[in-house]
Every structure is written in C-alpha cells, then in structure tokens.
Amino acid sequence: MPNMTTVKTTTQPSIQTEVDLSTYNTMALRSVCHTAYFLQNAADVQVALAMAEAQQLPVLVLSGGSNVILPDYLQAMVLLPRMRGIEVITEDAHHVDISVMAAENWHELVVSCVQKGWYGLENLALIPGMVGAAPVQNIGAYGRQIEDNLLSVTAYHIPSKQWQTLSRAQCEFGYRDSIFKQQTGQWLITQVNLRLHKDASITHAGYGDVKQYAETLAAAANREQINPGDVMAAIIAIRQSKLPDPKQLPNCGSFFKNPIISTAQFEKLQQQYPDVVGYVVSPTQTKIAAGWLIDNAGLKGQGIPPILTHDKQALVLTNHAPRLEIKHASQQDILATQSYIQQQVFSRYGITLQREPVWIASDGSVIEQ
Ligand SMILES: Cc1cc2nc3c(=O)[nH]c(=O)nc-3n(C[C@H](O)[C@H](O)[C@H](O)COP(=O)(O)OP(=O)(O)OC[C@H]3O[C@@H](n4cnc5c(N)ncnc54)[C@H](O)[C@@H]3O)c2cc1C
C-alpha cells in the first residue's frame, strides 16, 4: 500500500446512498448514484471495492467530474478520491521529484510548483480536475502533456486486487490516451510522481500566441528573458479569454476531438475554404481544428437548448439549463446537440466528429462513440 503520511482528512462522511452528483460534474448534469464512497486514504480503496463486490455493484471512479458525461441514474458505487498531500521525494541542484496524492487540485499544484521555482507544468495551468485523473487522458495543452514530467503512477489494479507502480513507459501514453483510458474501469490511481526542473530556461512558450503574450509580460517587468511564471500567466489569461468557467457556465471543455484526415482530403478542403485550420501530423495526415469546422458551419452559439456550443469557442458544449430556468439537463440533452453538430459538420465537410469526454452508462461502464 502506498505511503499515506501526508493525508489530510475531510469531515465528509465516507459512504452515502442515493447521492445527487450535479455538483460533482462540471457539466452540472443531474445524475443520482446508488452509492457514493469518499476515499479518504489508500486503505479505503480495498474496503470500498470489497463492499461493491459484496453488493454486486459495478464501480466508477469520479474525481473532478470535468471530463465525464453522467447518466440520469448510476446503478453503481461511485468512488470519489479525497486523499491529499504533496511530498518531496528527492531534490538536487537541478531537479525536484514530488509525489502527489490523487485528490490534489491540478491547477493549484501547477501554480504552487511555479511559485516554488519547480518548472515544467506551467503549460498545463487552468486545466480543471484532480491530479489522479490527469494521467488518464495524458492531459495536454500548449504543446506539453503530463507525460513530459511524469516519473510513475501508483494505482490499484481492480481485477488483480494488486497495488502497482507503473513507470512512464508502462503507462503507455499517447495523444489524450494511456493504459488507464484503454483499460477503463480497471485502475484506481492514488498517487502521481513527477519530476520538475529548477532551470527556468526549460520553459516552452513557442506555441501560438503564448510566446507573444509572455514576452509582453516579461518586458513590462523589465526582463529580457521570459520565465515559466510569464508562460503560466499568459496561458491563464488566454484560456480565461476563450474558455467558459464551468462555475459560471457548466461545460466539460473541448467536446469534440480534432479529427485527423488525409492530407489529400485536407488540401481539397483548403481549395474550398482557404482559411481552414490544420496541422500536419505525419507525411500523409493532417489534424484539422474541430472548432474551426463547427464555427465555419455557422454553429457557434447553436445547438438544441439547453445545450449549446459556446459563443466564443465552438468546440465547447455548454449547459444553459440554469440560465433558461430549466430544472436540469441530462445526458439525452447532450446527445441531441452532439448528434445535431455531428450531422451538420458531416453534411458540410464529409468529416465525422468524435466526442472527447468519457460517456458513462448507467452501470458505470464507458460507452464509446
Ligand atoms: C473548461 C475545461 C477545460 C479543459 N481543458 C483541458 C485541456 O486543455 N487539456 C486536457 O487534456 N483536458 C482538458 N479538460 C478536460 C479535463 O479537465 C481533464 O481530462 C481532467 O484531467 C479531468 O480530471 P477530473 O478530475 O475532472 O476527472 P473526471 O472527469 O472525474 O474523470 C475523467 C476520467 O478519468 C477517470 N478517473 C478519474 N480519476 C481517476 C483515478 N484517480 N484513477 C483512475 N481513473 C480515474 C474517470 O473514471 C473518468 O473516466 C478540460 C475540461 C474543462 C471543463
């Protein structure tokens, strides 16, 4: 069992039944679960799983709920990690290796690392959710992914009932992908170990408008070189200007993946739409910006109420139920707008959009497209 010396306890009762998860998912969907088990420490993991097995309840791990679309009712035991703590494992003049418990808030971790002079995570600032969920889809933004700083992950392997520490290679990271996503429902991550750098010049700002913004911040502070703090501040400002805050307008970030199409198909599209946005990913393939496809089809701010694309970032589906004084939105409402957008985009460009968030069935399993 992993070392839990830094665990902070909460006053939340560990087990509750018939829990409304509306406030536990950033899309604010009403979803009631049979049982919710708040995991205060690693020992709770085995206790909760034994209880679920005895009650023949499937399990679902729910952390910050910022990448899930939940059903109306979950006939399952929902495991909510609440174990917290950050520990320095080793430190030298160049690096610091830290161990972070699953329920630490990701963005707060990024900010506190940069403030301490530990660099490498700054490009991933303002991504919602908890640390334990971050390796699941290998969170990424502005040219960096968590795998760039990840040493290992401690997780409970549910089928074999074994604790395991997986090296970065064993995590099988890919673009928004990992072994934890591939083998969904089989792992419960409790601890993530990261290596951070003390050399500020390792910072990566060479992506989009971040560099320009960071340079403006450095110049305003009479510095010639940008530092990781500038990069983080630039990214926070850029993200805040484009992405809706789930607390103000419920959403789960990018709803559609950027499709990868053949470069031949992309060039054909470019003849018709010269400003189409694409990035070459291989000699024959181009990744196309799903947000551009939706926006260019005139679908910004559109959809089937109460679920509409965001009026500043068409890639994000937003829940307007509270604003429209509709009691609550459901998975079916999301599906209606998802299908509408997919149909419109397909009929215009012949490209099928795929959703990014994890779609949960009523037994806690994941439903693919
Ligand atoms: C406004 C907004 C912006 C976003 N921007 C980005 C972005 O730039 N880049 C990006 O990559 N993502 C982004 N996301 C998506 C999301 O924030 C990330 O995927 C995040 O890591 C999800 O964390 P969570 O704690 O909310 O996980 P949850 O939504 O609770 O869970 C996500 C999945 O991980 C599983 N899971 C959760 N915790 C664990 C655990 N401890 N062990 C095993 N499995 C677990 C769940 O079962 C589920 O399948 C954004 C979301 C929002 C709302």
mmCIF file of N, CA and C in Angstrom, residues 45-112:
data_model
loop_
_atom_site.group_PDB
_atom_site.id
_atom_site.type_symbol
_atom_site.label_atom_id
_atom_site.label_comp_id
_atom_site.label_asym_id
_atom_site.label_seq_id
_atom_site.Cartn_x
_atom_site.Cartn_y
_atom_site.Cartn_z
ATOM 1 N N VAL A 45 -9.610 2.148 -0.322
ATOM 2 C CA VAL A 45 -9.790 1.648 -1.687
ATOM 3 C C VAL A 45 -10.229 0.183 -1.639
ATOM 4 N N GLN A 46 -9.483 -0.623 -0.876
ATOM 5 C CA GLN A 46 -9.823 -2.050 -0.822
ATOM 6 C C GLN A 46 -11.133 -2.298 -0.078
ATOM 7 N N VAL A 47 -11.389 -1.495 0.956
ATOM 8 C CA VAL A 47 -12.644 -1.651 1.716
ATOM 9 C C VAL A 47 -13.825 -1.359 0.788
ATOM 10 N N ALA A 48 -13.731 -0.258 0.058
ATOM 11 C CA ALA A 48 -14.833 0.143 -0.833
ATOM 12 C C ALA A 48 -15.052 -0.904 -1.928
ATOM 13 N N LEU A 49 -13.965 -1.394 -2.494
ATOM 14 C CA LEU A 49 -14.110 -2.369 -3.584
ATOM 15 C C LEU A 49 -14.690 -3.689 -3.072
ATOM 16 N N ALA A 50 -14.303 -4.073 -1.863
ATOM 17 C CA ALA A 50 -14.868 -5.307 -1.287
ATOM 18 C C ALA A 50 -16.363 -5.129 -1.053
ATOM 19 N N MET A 51 -16.740 -3.952 -0.601
ATOM 20 C CA MET A 51 -18.152 -3.674 -0.359
ATOM 21 C C MET A 51 -18.950 -3.696 -1.672
ATOM 22 N N ALA A 52 -18.362 -3.095 -2.700
ATOM 23 C CA ALA A 52 -19.038 -3.078 -4.006
ATOM 24 C C ALA A 52 -19.213 -4.507 -4.525
ATOM 25 N N GLU A 53 -18.168 -5.310 -4.335
ATOM 26 C CA GLU A 53 -18.225 -6.703 -4.797
ATOM 27 C C GLU A 53 -19.325 -7.464 -4.044
ATOM 28 N N ALA A 54 -19.365 -7.253 -2.736
ATOM 29 C CA ALA A 54 -20.368 -7.949 -1.920
ATOM 30 C C ALA A 54 -21.788 -7.544 -2.332
ATOM 31 N N GLN A 55 -21.939 -6.285 -2.714
ATOM 32 C CA GLN A 55 -23.272 -5.799 -3.105
ATOM 33 C C GLN A 55 -23.524 -5.967 -4.600
ATOM 34 N N GLN A 56 -22.574 -6.575 -5.283
ATOM 35 C CA GLN A 56 -22.643 -6.773 -6.741
ATOM 36 C C GLN A 56 -22.892 -5.465 -7.485
ATOM 37 N N LEU A 57 -22.203 -4.422 -7.009
ATOM 38 C CA LEU A 57 -22.325 -3.118 -7.671
ATOM 39 C C LEU A 57 -21.080 -2.865 -8.515
ATOM 40 N N PRO A 58 -21.250 -2.475 -9.772
ATOM 41 C CA PRO A 58 -20.078 -2.050 -10.531
ATOM 42 C C PRO A 58 -19.536 -0.751 -9.939
ATOM 43 N N VAL A 59 -18.288 -0.395 -10.248
ATOM 44 C CA VAL A 59 -17.725 0.835 -9.678
ATOM 45 C C VAL A 59 -17.348 1.832 -10.781
ATOM 46 N N LEU A 60 -17.373 3.106 -10.392
ATOM 47 C CA LEU A 60 -16.929 4.188 -11.283
ATOM 48 C C LEU A 60 -16.094 5.143 -10.448
ATOM 49 N N VAL A 61 -14.900 5.499 -10.936
ATOM 50 C CA VAL A 61 -14.080 6.495 -10.227
ATOM 51 C C VAL A 61 -14.474 7.877 -10.754
ATOM 52 N N LEU A 62 -14.797 8.774 -9.835
ATOM 53 C CA LEU A 62 -15.165 10.144 -10.223
ATOM 54 C C LEU A 62 -14.304 11.111 -9.426
ATOM 55 N N SER A 63 -13.471 11.886 -10.139
ATOM 56 C CA SER A 63 -12.598 12.847 -9.439
ATOM 57 C C SER A 63 -13.220 14.233 -9.516
ATOM 58 N N GLY A 64 -12.723 15.107 -10.408
ATOM 59 C CA GLY A 64 -13.313 16.443 -10.509
ATOM 60 C C GLY A 64 -14.546 16.484 -11.388
ATOM 61 N N GLY A 65 -14.833 15.407 -12.107
ATOM 62 C CA GLY A 65 -16.026 15.351 -12.964
ATOM 63 C C GLY A 65 -15.973 16.327 -14.127
ATOM 64 N N SER A 66 -14.773 16.713 -14.569
ATOM 65 C CA SER A 66 -14.682 17.703 -15.658
ATOM 66 C C SER A 66 -14.508 17.055 -17.031
ATOM 67 N N ASN A 67 -14.505 15.721 -17.058
ATOM 68 C CA ASN A 67 -14.365 15.062 -18.368
ATOM 69 C C ASN A 67 -15.316 13.892 -18.506
ATOM 70 N N VAL A 68 -16.454 13.970 -17.819
ATOM 71 C CA VAL A 68 -17.422 12.870 -17.873
ATOM 72 C C VAL A 68 -18.818 13.388 -18.217
ATOM 73 N N ILE A 69 -19.572 12.536 -18.900
ATOM 74 C CA ILE A 69 -20.983 12.825 -19.152
ATOM 75 C C ILE A 69 -21.756 11.711 -18.451
ATOM 76 N N LEU A 70 -22.450 12.078 -17.377
ATOM 77 C CA LEU A 70 -23.070 11.085 -16.496
ATOM 78 C C LEU A 70 -24.525 10.811 -16.886
ATOM 79 N N PRO A 71 -24.992 9.572 -16.632
ATOM 80 C CA PRO A 71 -26.394 9.230 -16.914
ATOM 81 C C PRO A 71 -27.319 9.709 -15.795
ATOM 82 N N ASP A 72 -28.631 9.616 -16.022
ATOM 83 C CA ASP A 72 -29.604 10.074 -15.006
ATOM 84 C C ASP A 72 -29.437 9.297 -13.702
ATOM 85 N N TYR A 73 -29.245 7.962 -13.847
ATOM 86 C CA TYR A 73 -29.092 7.136 -12.642
ATOM 87 C C TYR A 73 -27.904 6.208 -12.812
ATOM 88 N N LEU A 74 -27.100 6.114 -11.781
ATOM 89 C CA LEU A 74 -25.933 5.230 -11.801
ATOM 90 C C LEU A 74 -26.158 4.099 -10.811
ATOM 91 N N GLN A 75 -26.456 2.946 -11.364
ATOM 92 C CA GLN A 75 -26.647 1.758 -10.523
ATOM 93 C C GLN A 75 -25.253 1.204 -10.226
ATOM 94 N N ALA A 76 -24.498 1.968 -9.471
ATOM 95 C CA ALA A 76 -23.079 1.658 -9.273
ATOM 96 C C ALA A 76 -22.603 2.281 -7.972
ATOM 97 N N MET A 77 -21.408 1.845 -7.541
ATOM 98 C CA MET A 77 -20.754 2.533 -6.423
ATOM 99 C C MET A 77 -19.765 3.522 -7.032
ATOM 100 N N VAL A 78 -19.976 4.795 -6.754
ATOM 101 C CA VAL A 78 -19.078 5.820 -7.286
ATOM 102 C C VAL A 78 -17.980 6.073 -6.246
ATOM 103 N N LEU A 79 -16.734 5.904 -6.678
ATOM 104 C CA LEU A 79 -15.587 6.084 -5.773
ATOM 105 C C LEU A 79 -15.014 7.480 -5.995
ATOM 106 N N LEU A 80 -15.052 8.297 -4.952
ATOM 107 C CA LEU A 80 -14.597 9.692 -5.088
ATOM 108 C C LEU A 80 -13.306 9.876 -4.288
ATOM 109 N N PRO A 81 -12.138 9.926 -4.960
ATOM 110 C CA PRO A 81 -10.881 10.103 -4.230
ATOM 111 C C PRO A 81 -10.872 11.425 -3.455
ATOM 112 N N ARG A 82 -10.479 11.361 -2.186
ATOM 113 C CA ARG A 82 -10.361 12.567 -1.367
ATOM 114 C C ARG A 82 -9.010 12.589 -0.646
ATOM 115 N N MET A 83 -8.065 11.708 -1.047
ATOM 116 C CA MET A 83 -6.764 11.659 -0.369
ATOM 117 C C MET A 83 -5.863 12.765 -0.914
ATOM 118 N N ARG A 84 -5.277 13.531 0.015
ATOM 119 C CA ARG A 84 -4.499 14.703 -0.404
ATOM 120 C C ARG A 84 -3.116 14.697 0.208
ATOM 121 N N GLY A 85 -2.228 15.479 -0.361
ATOM 122 C CA GLY A 85 -0.878 15.611 0.182
ATOM 123 C C GLY A 85 0.151 15.675 -0.944
ATOM 124 N N ILE A 86 1.199 16.448 -0.691
ATOM 125 C CA ILE A 86 2.294 16.578 -1.656
ATOM 126 C C ILE A 86 3.588 16.383 -0.882
ATOM 127 N N GLU A 87 4.461 15.528 -1.394
ATOM 128 C CA GLU A 87 5.691 15.208 -0.664
ATOM 129 C C GLU A 87 6.876 15.313 -1.613
ATOM 130 N N VAL A 88 7.988 15.860 -1.135
ATOM 131 C CA VAL A 88 9.211 15.859 -1.937
ATOM 132 C C VAL A 88 9.893 14.515 -1.736
ATOM 133 N N ILE A 89 10.190 13.824 -2.843
ATOM 134 C CA ILE A 89 10.852 12.512 -2.728
ATOM 135 C C ILE A 89 12.371 12.716 -2.737
ATOM 136 N N THR A 90 12.865 13.420 -3.754
ATOM 137 C CA THR A 90 14.297 13.737 -3.787
ATOM 138 C C THR A 90 14.468 15.121 -4.408
ATOM 139 N N GLU A 91 15.602 15.718 -4.111
ATOM 140 C CA GLU A 91 15.856 17.061 -4.644
ATOM 141 C C GLU A 91 17.355 17.222 -4.823
ATOM 142 N N ASP A 92 17.787 17.808 -5.940
ATOM 143 C CA ASP A 92 19.191 18.190 -6.085
ATOM 144 C C ASP A 92 19.221 19.582 -6.723
ATOM 145 N N ALA A 93 20.378 19.987 -7.199
ATOM 146 C CA ALA A 93 20.500 21.352 -7.713
ATOM 147 C C ALA A 93 19.667 21.570 -8.980
ATOM 148 N N HIS A 94 19.340 20.500 -9.685
ATOM 149 C CA HIS A 94 18.665 20.634 -10.983
ATOM 150 C C HIS A 94 17.192 20.247 -10.977
ATOM 151 N N HIS A 95 16.866 19.257 -10.136
ATOM 152 C CA HIS A 95 15.504 18.702 -10.176
ATOM 153 C C HIS A 95 14.905 18.593 -8.797
ATOM 154 N N VAL A 96 13.564 18.470 -8.789
ATOM 155 C CA VAL A 96 12.892 18.012 -7.575
ATOM 156 C C VAL A 96 11.857 16.975 -8.013
ATOM 157 N N ASP A 97 11.846 15.843 -7.323
ATOM 158 C CA ASP A 97 10.855 14.803 -7.619
ATOM 159 C C ASP A 97 9.808 14.851 -6.525
ATOM 160 N N ILE A 98 8.547 14.961 -6.946
ATOM 161 C CA ILE A 98 7.477 15.048 -5.939
ATOM 162 C C ILE A 98 6.455 13.933 -6.137
ATOM 163 N N SER A 99 5.808 13.604 -5.016
ATOM 164 C CA SER A 99 4.754 12.606 -5.032
ATOM 165 C C SER A 99 3.467 13.328 -4.647
ATOM 166 N N VAL A 100 2.449 13.205 -5.474
ATOM 167 C CA VAL A 100 1.225 13.976 -5.248
ATOM 168 C C VAL A 100 0.045 13.019 -5.146
ATOM 169 N N MET A 101 -0.756 13.186 -4.086
ATOM 170 C CA MET A 101 -1.915 12.315 -3.892
ATOM 171 C C MET A 101 -3.029 12.693 -4.878
ATOM 172 N N ALA A 102 -3.876 11.697 -5.162
ATOM 173 C CA ALA A 102 -4.837 11.797 -6.269
ATOM 174 C C ALA A 102 -5.823 12.960 -6.190
ATOM 175 N N ALA A 103 -6.220 13.343 -4.970
ATOM 176 C CA ALA A 103 -7.287 14.351 -4.897
ATOM 177 C C ALA A 103 -6.776 15.787 -4.820
ATOM 178 N N GLU A 104 -5.465 15.973 -4.983
ATOM 179 C CA GLU A 104 -4.973 17.361 -5.078
ATOM 180 C C GLU A 104 -5.540 18.002 -6.347
ATOM 181 N N ASN A 105 -5.830 19.293 -6.260
ATOM 182 C CA ASN A 105 -6.353 20.014 -7.426
ATOM 183 C C ASN A 105 -5.210 20.277 -8.411
ATOM 184 N N TRP A 106 -5.425 19.912 -9.679
ATOM 185 C CA TRP A 106 -4.342 20.007 -10.656
ATOM 186 C C TRP A 106 -3.820 21.444 -10.808
ATOM 187 N N HIS A 107 -4.717 22.389 -11.031
ATOM 188 C CA HIS A 107 -4.280 23.768 -11.280
ATOM 189 C C HIS A 107 -3.542 24.347 -10.063
ATOM 190 N N GLU A 108 -4.057 24.058 -8.871
ATOM 191 C CA GLU A 108 -3.375 24.571 -7.662
ATOM 192 C C GLU A 108 -1.969 23.986 -7.556
ATOM 193 N N LEU A 109 -1.809 22.727 -7.969
ATOM 194 C CA LEU A 109 -0.478 22.105 -7.951
ATOM 195 C C LEU A 109 0.457 22.850 -8.905
ATOM 196 N N VAL A 110 -0.042 23.133 -10.123
ATOM 197 C CA VAL A 110 0.789 23.821 -11.122
ATOM 198 C C VAL A 110 1.258 25.169 -10.579
ATOM 199 N N VAL A 111 0.305 25.939 -10.028
ATOM 200 C CA VAL A 111 0.637 27.280 -9.515
ATOM 201 C C VAL A 111 1.650 27.173 -8.377
ATOM 202 N N SER A 112 1.430 26.238 -7.445
ATOM 203 C CA SER A 112 2.343 26.177 -6.299
ATOM 204 C C SER A 112 3.730 25.718 -6.733
#
